[in-house]
Amino acid sequence: MPVSPLHAPLLDWYAAHARDLPWRQPGVSAWDVLVSEVMLQQTPVARVLPVWLEWTARWPTAAALAAEAPGEAVRAWGRLGYPRRALRLHAAAVVVTEQHGGELPDELAALRTLPGVGAYTAAAVLSFAHGRRHAVLDTNVRRVLARVGDGVENAGPSATAAEYARAEALLPDDPGEAARWAVATMELGALVCTARAPRCSECPVADACRWRAAGYPAAQTQARRPQAFAGTDRQVRGRLMAVLRTASEPVPRDLLDEAWHLPEQRERALAALAADGLASELPDGRWCLPGTHGPAAAGVAPAGAG
DNA sequence: CACGCGTGGAT
DNA sequence: TATCCAAGCGT
């Protein structure tokens, strides 16, 4: 479906207004594109930028990352949030190194088996890094298609088969053009067709937008209430991880105890972090990031020697 | 499938 | 100040 009234205006708009993001530079490896995609899962571009630059300079390849302790990845992750992503990226690096000769797979099924790589991220790598023809459905694209195509303010809670079918149908035949279309659609959602206060006066496809034509009807179904944060285990986990991240030496328990005032919740959060492999307890009772001080023992039984 | 999972800037 | 939101994934 190469010809629609949307394509030329949107591609032209992207050529003129695309952000100059480092992971879009020519020559960036597929692995580094993957790193950017994982970092960008639920985290704004502005915060990813400096971390991605440091990370890719320090670990230019999957093998380089795989050679490190997982805790070093967690530490380098800094305050991007959701540090399990750092653990998954490290685990993916190990798989790529040990099972794919250090080369990130370029097939959908193989990518999808990597930890932290779901439907969106796999399609993004294929499209952005390899210039292949894949529907790339992230929250931005889904919002754009919902507004322009369906005339509603927001997409549903999760991508449906119908949305994939539409995105697929809109893809230009030429792979390279399809890849540009994919990133252009995302960029429009990120810069113009935003969740709040969309800049419709700057939109290259405003004339074709059903939501605009309908007078911007408000969403009928109210979105899922954002999960609370203050006082939750998530906040406690974040406090504990911040202590472990900033400490160069293993930290004694009483230092962790200062991170949260409720002992029961603190214990629960710390146990959960250990179970997730984000924190390790040493034999002397101190805590550290996994593998950063002695053999990694993320809450698992010590393996027999040899 | 609904939920848990961090963090901080913008409104 | 509280709420919303940011290129999702795994269970």
CSV table of C-alpha atoms (C1' of nucleotides) in Angstrom, one decimal:
chain,number,residue,atom,x,y,z
A,1,MET,CA,0.0,0.0,0.0
A,2,PRO,CA,2.5,2.6,-1.1
A,3,VAL,CA,0.2,5.3,-2.1
A,4,SER,CA,-1.8,7.1,0.5
A,5,PRO,CA,-2.4,10.9,1.1
A,6,LEU,CA,-0.4,10.5,4.3
A,7,HIS,CA,2.9,9.2,3.0
A,8,ALA,CA,4.5,12.1,1.1
A,9,PRO,CA,3.6,14.8,3.6
A,10,LEU,CA,4.8,12.7,6.6
A,11,LEU,CA,8.0,11.6,5.0
A,12,ASP,CA,8.7,15.2,3.9
A,13,TRP,CA,8.0,16.4,7.4
A,14,TYR,CA,10.4,13.9,8.9
A,15,ALA,CA,13.1,14.9,6.5
A,16,ALA,CA,12.8,18.4,7.7
A,17,HIS,CA,12.1,18.0,11.4
A,18,ALA,CA,13.6,14.7,12.6
A,19,ARG,CA,15.7,15.0,15.8
A,20,ASP,CA,19.4,14.4,15.4
A,21,LEU,CA,19.6,11.5,17.8
A,22,PRO,CA,22.9,9.7,18.0
A,23,TRP,CA,21.5,6.2,17.6
A,24,ARG,CA,20.1,7.3,14.2
A,25,GLN,CA,23.5,8.1,12.8
A,26,PRO,CA,24.6,6.0,10.0
A,27,GLY,CA,27.0,3.3,11.0
A,28,VAL,CA,25.6,2.7,14.4
A,29,SER,CA,25.6,-1.0,15.1
A,30,ALA,CA,22.4,-3.1,15.5
A,31,TRP,CA,23.5,-3.9,19.0
A,32,ASP,CA,23.8,-0.2,19.9
A,33,VAL,CA,20.4,0.4,18.3
A,34,LEU,CA,19.0,-2.4,20.6
A,35,VAL,CA,20.6,-0.7,23.6
A,36,SER,CA,18.8,2.5,22.7
A,37,GLU,CA,15.5,0.8,22.3
A,38,VAL,CA,15.7,-1.0,25.6
A,39,MET,CA,16.7,2.3,27.4
A,40,LEU,CA,13.8,4.1,25.7
A,41,GLN,CA,11.3,1.6,27.0
A,42,GLN,CA,9.2,3.9,29.2
A,43,THR,CA,12.0,6.4,29.6
A,44,PRO,CA,12.2,9.8,27.9
A,45,VAL,CA,14.8,10.6,25.2
A,46,ALA,CA,16.4,13.4,27.1
A,47,ARG,CA,17.3,11.1,30.0
A,48,VAL,CA,18.5,8.3,27.8
A,49,LEU,CA,20.9,10.4,25.7
A,50,PRO,CA,23.8,10.8,28.1
A,51,VAL,CA,23.5,7.2,29.4
A,52,TRP,CA,23.5,5.7,25.9
A,53,LEU,CA,26.6,7.7,25.0
A,54,GLU,CA,28.5,6.5,28.0
A,55,TRP,CA,27.3,3.0,27.7
A,56,THR,CA,28.1,2.5,24.0
A,57,ALA,CA,31.5,4.0,24.5
A,58,ARG,CA,32.3,1.7,27.4
A,59,TRP,CA,30.7,-1.5,25.8
A,60,PRO,CA,30.8,-1.1,22.1
A,61,THR,CA,29.8,-4.8,21.5
A,62,ALA,CA,27.6,-7.4,23.1
A,63,ALA,CA,30.7,-9.4,23.9
A,64,ALA,CA,32.2,-6.4,25.8
A,65,LEU,CA,29.1,-6.2,27.9
A,66,ALA,CA,28.8,-9.9,28.4
A,67,ALA,CA,32.3,-9.9,29.9
A,68,GLU,CA,31.2,-7.7,32.7
A,69,ALA,CA,29.4,-8.5,35.9
A,70,PRO,CA,25.6,-7.9,35.6
A,71,GLY,CA,25.9,-5.5,38.5
A,72,GLU,CA,28.1,-3.2,36.4
A,73,ALA,CA,25.4,-2.9,33.9
A,74,VAL,CA,22.9,-2.1,36.6
A,75,ARG,CA,25.3,0.6,38.0
A,76,ALA,CA,25.8,2.1,34.5
A,77,TRP,CA,22.1,2.2,34.1
A,78,GLY,CA,22.0,4.9,36.6
A,79,ARG,CA,18.7,6.5,37.2
A,80,LEU,CA,16.9,5.5,34.0
A,81,GLY,CA,14.5,3.5,36.1
A,82,TYR,CA,13.3,-0.1,35.7
A,83,PRO,CA,16.8,-1.5,36.3
A,84,ARG,CA,15.6,-5.0,35.4
A,85,ARG,CA,16.1,-3.7,31.8
A,86,ALA,CA,19.8,-3.4,32.5
A,87,LEU,CA,19.9,-7.0,33.7
A,88,ARG,CA,18.0,-8.1,30.6
A,89,LEU,CA,20.3,-6.3,28.3
A,90,HIS,CA,23.3,-8.0,30.0
A,91,ALA,CA,21.6,-11.3,29.7
A,92,ALA,CA,20.9,-10.6,26.0
A,93,ALA,CA,24.5,-9.8,25.5
A,94,VAL,CA,25.5,-13.2,27.0
A,95,VAL,CA,23.1,-15.0,24.7
A,96,VAL,CA,24.3,-13.0,21.6
A,97,THR,CA,27.9,-13.7,22.6
A,98,GLU,CA,27.6,-17.4,23.4
A,99,GLN,CA,24.9,-18.5,20.8
A,100,HIS,CA,25.2,-16.0,18.0
A,101,GLY,CA,28.9,-15.4,17.6
A,102,GLY,CA,28.6,-11.9,19.0
A,103,GLU,CA,26.3,-10.8,16.2
A,104,LEU,CA,22.8,-9.6,17.1
A,105,PRO,CA,20.4,-11.8,15.1
A,106,ASP,CA,18.5,-10.1,12.3
A,107,GLU,CA,15.5,-12.4,12.3
A,108,LEU,CA,12.3,-11.7,14.2
A,109,ALA,CA,12.0,-15.1,15.9
A,110,ALA,CA,15.6,-15.1,17.2
A,111,LEU,CA,15.4,-11.5,18.4
A,112,ARG,CA,12.2,-12.2,20.3
A,113,THR,CA,13.9,-14.9,22.3
A,114,LEU,CA,16.3,-12.4,23.8
A,115,PRO,CA,15.5,-11.2,27.2
A,116,GLY,CA,13.9,-7.7,27.2
A,117,VAL,CA,13.1,-7.9,23.5
A,118,GLY,CA,9.3,-7.9,22.9
A,119,ALA,CA,7.2,-7.3,19.8
A,120,TYR,CA,8.0,-3.6,19.6
A,121,THR,CA,11.7,-3.8,20.2
A,122,ALA,CA,12.3,-6.6,17.8
A,123,ALA,CA,10.5,-4.7,15.0
A,124,ALA,CA,12.3,-1.5,15.9
A,125,VAL,CA,15.7,-3.2,15.5
A,126,LEU,CA,14.8,-4.8,12.2
A,127,SER,CA,13.4,-1.6,10.9
A,128,PHE,CA,15.8,1.0,12.2
A,129,ALA,CA,19.0,-1.0,12.2
A,130,HIS,CA,18.5,-3.1,9.1
A,131,GLY,CA,16.1,-1.1,7.0
A,132,ARG,CA,13.6,-3.9,6.8
A,133,ARG,CA,9.9,-3.7,6.2
A,134,HIS,CA,8.2,-4.2,9.6
A,135,ALA,CA,5.2,-2.7,11.3
A,136,VAL,CA,6.6,-0.9,14.3
A,137,LEU,CA,3.9,-0.3,16.8
A,138,ASP,CA,4.8,1.7,19.9
A,139,THR,CA,2.6,4.0,21.9
A,140,ASN,CA,3.4,7.0,19.6
A,141,VAL,CA,2.4,5.1,16.4
A,142,ARG,CA,-0.7,3.7,18.0
A,143,ARG,CA,-1.8,7.1,19.1
A,144,VAL,CA,-1.2,8.6,15.6
A,145,LEU,CA,-3.1,5.8,14.0
A,146,ALA,CA,-6.0,6.0,16.5
A,147,ARG,CA,-6.4,9.7,15.9
A,148,VAL,CA,-5.8,10.0,12.1
A,149,GLY,CA,-7.4,6.6,11.2
A,150,ASP,CA,-10.1,6.0,13.8
A,151,GLY,CA,-10.9,9.6,14.9
A,152,VAL,CA,-10.5,8.8,18.6
A,153,GLU,CA,-8.1,10.4,21.0
A,154,ASN,CA,-6.2,7.4,22.2
A,155,ALA,CA,-5.5,3.8,21.3
A,156,GLY,CA,-6.6,1.0,23.6
A,157,PRO,CA,-4.5,-0.5,26.4
A,158,SER,CA,-2.6,-3.0,24.2
A,159,ALA,CA,-2.0,-3.4,20.5
A,160,THR,CA,-4.6,-5.5,18.7
A,161,ALA,CA,-4.3,-7.6,15.6
A,162,ALA,CA,-6.4,-5.0,13.8
A,163,GLU,CA,-3.8,-2.3,14.6
A,164,TYR,CA,-1.0,-4.5,13.3
A,165,ALA,CA,-3.0,-5.2,10.2
A,166,ARG,CA,-3.5,-1.5,9.6
A,167,ALA,CA,0.1,-0.6,10.3
A,168,GLU,CA,1.1,-3.4,7.9
A,169,ALA,CA,-1.2,-2.1,5.2
A,170,LEU,CA,0.2,1.4,5.5
A,171,LEU,CA,3.8,0.2,5.1
A,172,PRO,CA,5.3,1.3,1.8
A,173,ASP,CA,6.5,-1.6,-0.4
A,174,ASP,CA,10.1,-0.6,-0.5
A,175,PRO,CA,11.9,-1.7,2.6
A,176,GLY,CA,14.0,1.4,3.0
A,177,GLU,CA,11.0,3.7,2.6
A,178,ALA,CA,9.0,1.5,5.0
A,179,ALA,CA,11.7,2.0,7.6
A,180,ARG,CA,11.6,5.7,7.1
A,181,TRP,CA,7.8,5.7,7.3
A,182,ALA,CA,8.0,3.7,10.6
A,183,VAL,CA,10.4,6.1,12.3
A,184,ALA,CA,8.6,9.1,10.8
A,185,THR,CA,5.3,8.0,12.3
A,186,MET,CA,6.9,7.5,15.7
A,187,GLU,CA,8.6,10.9,15.5
A,188,LEU,CA,5.3,12.6,14.6
A,189,GLY,CA,3.7,11.0,17.7
A,190,ALA,CA,6.7,12.1,19.9
A,191,LEU,CA,6.9,15.7,18.6
A,192,VAL,CA,3.5,16.7,17.2
A,193,CYS,CA,0.7,14.2,17.9
A,194,THR,CA,1.5,14.1,21.6
A,195,ALA,CA,-0.6,12.7,24.3
A,196,ARG,CA,-1.3,16.1,25.8
A,197,ALA,CA,-1.6,19.3,23.9
A,198,PRO,CA,-1.0,18.0,20.4
A,199,ARG,CA,0.4,20.6,18.0
A,200,CYS,CA,-2.1,20.1,15.2
A,201,SER,CA,-1.1,23.4,13.5
A,202,GLU,CA,2.3,21.9,12.8
A,203,CYS,CA,0.9,18.5,11.7
A,204,PRO,CA,1.7,17.4,8.1
A,205,VAL,CA,-1.4,15.2,8.0
A,206,ALA,CA,-3.9,17.4,9.8
A,207,ASP,CA,-6.0,17.5,6.7
A,208,ALA,CA,-6.5,13.8,6.8
A,209,CYS,CA,-7.0,13.4,10.5
A,210,ARG,CA,-10.4,12.0,11.5
A,211,TRP,CA,-9.9,13.1,15.1
A,212,ARG,CA,-9.4,16.6,14.0
A,213,ALA,CA,-12.3,16.5,11.6
A,214,ALA,CA,-14.6,15.2,14.3
A,215,GLY,CA,-13.7,18.1,16.6
A,216,TYR,CA,-11.3,16.3,18.9
A,217,PRO,CA,-13.8,14.2,20.8
A,218,ALA,CA,-12.5,13.3,24.2
A,219,ALA,CA,-11.7,9.7,25.0
A,220,GLN,CA,-14.8,7.7,26.0
A,221,THR,CA,-13.1,5.0,28.0
A,222,GLN,CA,-10.9,6.5,30.7
A,223,ALA,CA,-7.4,5.3,30.7
A,224,ARG,CA,-6.2,3.0,33.4
A,225,ARG,CA,-5.3,5.1,36.5
A,226,PRO,CA,-1.6,5.4,36.7
A,227,GLN,CA,-0.3,3.2,39.5
A,228,ALA,CA,0.5,5.0,42.7
A,229,PHE,CA,4.2,5.4,43.5
A,230,ALA,CA,4.7,7.1,46.9
A,231,GLY,CA,4.9,4.5,49.6
A,232,THR,CA,4.9,1.5,47.3
A,233,ASP,CA,7.4,-1.3,47.2
A,234,ARG,CA,8.5,0.2,43.9
A,235,GLN,CA,9.6,3.4,45.7
A,236,VAL,CA,11.4,1.3,48.4
A,237,ARG,CA,13.1,-0.8,45.7
A,238,GLY,CA,14.3,2.4,44.1
A,239,ARG,CA,15.7,3.7,47.3
A,240,LEU,CA,17.6,0.5,48.0
A,241,MET,CA,19.0,0.3,44.5
A,242,ALA,CA,20.2,3.9,44.7
A,243,VAL,CA,22.2,3.0,47.8
A,244,LEU,CA,23.7,0.0,46.1
A,245,ARG,CA,24.4,1.9,42.9
A,246,THR,CA,26.3,4.7,44.5
A,247,ALA,CA,28.4,2.5,46.9
A,248,SER,CA,31.7,1.4,45.6
A,249,GLU,CA,32.1,-1.1,48.4
A,250,PRO,CA,29.5,-3.6,49.7
A,251,VAL,CA,27.1,-1.9,52.1
A,252,PRO,CA,26.2,-3.1,55.6
A,253,ARG,CA,22.6,-3.7,56.4
A,254,ASP,CA,22.2,-0.7,58.7
A,255,LEU,CA,23.1,1.5,55.7
A,256,LEU,CA,20.3,-0.1,53.7
A,257,ASP,CA,18.0,0.2,56.7
A,258,GLU,CA,18.3,4.0,56.4
A,259,ALA,CA,16.8,3.9,53.0
A,260,TRP,CA,13.3,3.1,54.3
A,261,HIS,CA,11.6,3.5,57.7
A,262,LEU,CA,9.2,0.5,57.7
A,263,PRO,CA,11.2,-2.7,58.4
A,264,GLU,CA,8.6,-5.1,57.0
A,265,GLN,CA,8.3,-3.3,53.7
A,266,ARG,CA,12.0,-2.8,53.5
A,267,GLU,CA,12.7,-6.6,54.0
A,268,ARG,CA,10.1,-7.5,51.4
A,269,ALA,CA,11.6,-5.1,48.9
A,270,LEU,CA,15.1,-6.3,49.5
A,271,ALA,CA,14.1,-9.9,49.2
A,272,ALA,CA,12.4,-9.1,46.0
A,273,LEU,CA,15.5,-7.4,44.6
A,274,ALA,CA,17.6,-10.4,45.5
A,275,ALA,CA,15.1,-12.7,43.8
A,276,ASP,CA,15.1,-10.5,40.7
A,277,GLY,CA,18.9,-10.7,40.6
A,278,LEU,CA,19.3,-7.0,41.2
A,279,ALA,CA,21.0,-7.3,44.6
A,280,SER,CA,23.3,-9.8,46.2
A,281,GLU,CA,24.0,-10.6,49.8
A,282,LEU,CA,27.6,-11.5,50.6
A,283,PRO,CA,28.6,-14.2,53.1
A,284,ASP,CA,29.4,-11.5,55.6
A,285,GLY,CA,25.9,-10.1,55.4
A,286,ARG,CA,26.8,-7.0,53.3
A,287,TRP,CA,25.0,-6.2,50.1
A,288,CYS,CA,26.1,-5.2,46.6
A,289,LEU,CA,25.1,-5.2,43.0
A,290,PRO,CA,25.2,-8.7,41.5
A,291,GLY,CA,28.6,-10.0,40.7
A,292,THR,CA,30.5,-6.9,41.6
A,293,HIS,CA,32.3,-8.4,44.6
A,294,GLY,CA,33.2,-12.0,44.3
A,295,PRO,CA,31.2,-14.7,42.5
A,296,ALA,CA,27.7,-13.7,41.6
A,297,ALA,CA,25.3,-15.4,43.9
A,298,ALA,CA,22.0,-13.7,43.3
A,299,GLY,CA,20.1,-15.5,46.0
A,300,VAL,CA,20.7,-18.9,44.5
A,301,ALA,CA,22.2,-21.9,46.3
A,302,PRO,CA,26.0,-22.0,46.0
A,303,ALA,CA,27.1,-24.2,43.2
A,304,GLY,CA,29.4,-27.1,43.9
A,305,ALA,CA,33.0,-26.4,43.1
A,306,GLY,CA,34.2,-27.4,39.7
B,1,DC,C1',-4.8,-9.9,30.7
B,2,DA,C1',-4.0,-6.8,34.5
B,3,DC,C1',-0.5,-5.9,36.9
B,4,DG,C1',4.3,-4.8,38.7
B,5,DC,C1',8.2,-2.6,37.6
B,6,DG,C1',11.8,3.5,38.6
B,7,DT,C1',12.5,8.0,37.7
B,8,DG,C1',11.9,12.8,37.1
B,9,DG,C1',10.2,16.7,34.2
B,10,DA,C1',6.0,19.1,32.7
B,11,DT,C1',1.5,20.8,33.6
C,1,DT,C1',1.0,19.8,45.1
C,2,DA,C1',-0.9,15.9,42.6
C,3,DT,C1',-1.3,14.0,38.4
C,4,DC,C1',0.2,12.7,34.0
C,5,DC,C1',3.4,11.0,31.1
C,6,DA,C1',7.8,8.9,28.7
C,7,DA,C1',10.3,4.3,21.9
C,8,DG,C1',7.4,-2.0,26.9
C,9,DC,C1',8.3,-6.4,28.9
C,10,DG,C1',7.4,-10.5,31.5
C,11,DT,C1',4.3,-13.1,34.2
